[in-house]
Amino acid sequence: MALKLPVYMDHAATTPCDPRVVEAMLPYFTEKFGNPGSRNHKFGWDAEEGIDYARDAAAKLIGANEKEIIFTSGSTESNNLAIKGAAYMYEKAPAGSKSRGHIITAIHEHKAVLDPVKRLVKEGFEATFLEPGEDGIITADMVAAAIRPDTILVTLMWANNEIGTINEIPQIGRVCRGKGILLHTDATQWTGKMPTNVETDNVDLLSWSSHKIYGPKGVGALYVRRHRPRVRLQALQDGGGQERGFRPGTLNVAGIVGFGKACEIALAEMDSDGQRLLKLRRRLETELNQAIDVSKVNGHADKRLPHITNISFGFVEGEGLMMAVKNIACSSGSACTSASLEPSYVLKALGVGDELAHSSLRLSLGKGTTDEQIDYAIKEIITAVTKLRAMSPLYDMHKEGIDLSKVEWAHH
Ligand SMILES: *Cc1c(COP(=O)(O)O)cnc(C)c1O
């Protein structure tokens, strides 16, 4: 069978809806359209049954109680609610300090964590932005060293969306627990792909999103611990008191049912999908690294998600590379800002230089990824890099053994 182009290798950006998810959602648009808040008729009860099913499936996926699940519009909202909600609830100004409280995070978090933290800093909180080493990992020791008497919250992602590396969340949770500090984790790339248990992993607040696990867009959840400790949050909006008052507003019933189905499938198929994707990713990395000199997988070699890789290719120009691999739908190491191409701040955090960051590809695999697609991607990327290097005088110099770091470049 002919390969359908372009090939989708951007599952860290979003995933297609699983047909089983769509099927589960359909009745909730037309027949079971009631408002789950309508407590006195069948339409309301039917909708509530869907919500209960989803809450149970979401809780099971992370080892929580269903009372601890707050449905939101996705991880961005969950992160905002967790970070700002906890900061406003637990703020404390120690004697003689002007700070409202201290928060610990890291420089290579997703913007949906960085921006809420920066907002809080503008409002009088203080924050430490931890810096990872070349492996991209934040360790429990780094967190322990950053804790202050006025620290109220640690917010660190479980796995990184650009490079797939895994932070030491259970160990970090243990450090926080010992100090009476809350741990929030943006688990958007982790949960649904890797085993998650909020009890044994010592997590107090956890965000995840439906559309990264084959559910519909615009839905997600925040786990809010109810015991040891009971976490309180200040709601960010006022309204009808739904979701224990944390997130008022009529629930997105069909979306939530789809999310629940996605959680159920994720739990059932996590092991087999993970093992299959790990093999495919390893083959992709190995064959590219063998065929292309001066190429490098970014971040820790083993402490990473099965399905995400991020590879830098030396001596190729970033924009040219993206153009040359346009039949592979993936992400580059550049972020488009209004005026220019900025190198990825995540790769910069690992010490990857601007040039190499631009010529990096994030390839993220998923349920639909086949052996054939991996073969195609390997072939396409090798061809593209070879072609671009044939036009690169720097690559010629490198081949001749000239140490380019010692060359004095003309300024212009
Ligand atoms: C995709 C993503 C988000 C944003 O999630 P939405 O549900 O799209 O708001 C946040 N954090 C990480 C790590 C992500 O990968």
Short mmCIF file of C-alpha atoms and ligand atoms in Angstrom, two decimals, residues 12-13 73-77 79 110-113 157 159-161 186-189 208-212 218-220 362, ligand 1:
data_model
loop_
_atom_site.label_atom_id
_atom_site.label_comp_id
_atom_site.label_asym_id
_atom_site.label_seq_id
_atom_site.Cartn_x
_atom_site.Cartn_y
_atom_site.Cartn_z
CA ALA A 12 3.36 15.88 21.26
CA ALA A 13 1.49 18.83 19.71
CA SER A 73 -10.77 23.13 29.32
CA GLY A 74 -7.30 21.56 29.15
CA SER A 75 -3.84 21.72 30.66
CA THR A 76 -3.41 25.46 30.21
CA GLU A 77 -6.43 26.10 32.40
CA ASN A 79 -2.03 24.82 35.27
CA HIS A 110 5.84 24.88 29.03
CA LYS A 111 4.57 28.47 28.63
CA ALA A 112 1.35 27.36 30.30
CA VAL A 113 3.39 27.09 33.52
CA MET A 157 6.47 19.17 34.53
CA ALA A 159 8.02 15.02 31.16
CA ASN A 160 9.16 17.69 28.76
CA ASN A 161 7.10 18.32 25.63
CA ASP A 186 2.12 19.52 34.49
CA ALA A 187 1.79 15.87 33.43
CA THR A 188 0.36 16.60 29.98
CA GLN A 189 3.00 14.56 28.15
CA TRP A 208 -3.40 16.69 32.03
CA SER A 209 -5.17 17.14 28.76
CA SER A 210 -7.54 15.15 26.59
CA HIS A 211 -6.18 16.08 23.16
CA LYS A 212 -2.69 14.73 23.92
CA GLY A 218 -10.73 21.77 24.82
CA VAL A 219 -11.02 19.30 27.72
CA GLY A 220 -8.69 18.30 30.52
CA ARG A 362 11.18 17.06 17.29
C1 LIG B 1 0.12 20.69 25.20
C2 LIG B 1 0.69 21.06 26.52
C3 LIG B 1 0.06 22.01 27.34
C4 LIG B 1 -1.17 22.74 26.90
O1 LIG B 1 -2.29 21.91 26.99
P1 LIG B 1 -3.70 22.37 26.43
O2 LIG B 1 -4.64 21.30 26.86
O3 LIG B 1 -3.54 22.47 24.95
O4 LIG B 1 -4.04 23.68 27.07
C5 LIG B 1 0.63 22.28 28.55
N1 LIG B 1 1.76 21.67 28.96
C6 LIG B 1 2.38 20.76 28.22
C7 LIG B 1 3.61 20.09 28.74
C8 LIG B 1 1.87 20.43 26.97
O5 LIG B 1 2.52 19.52 26.22
#
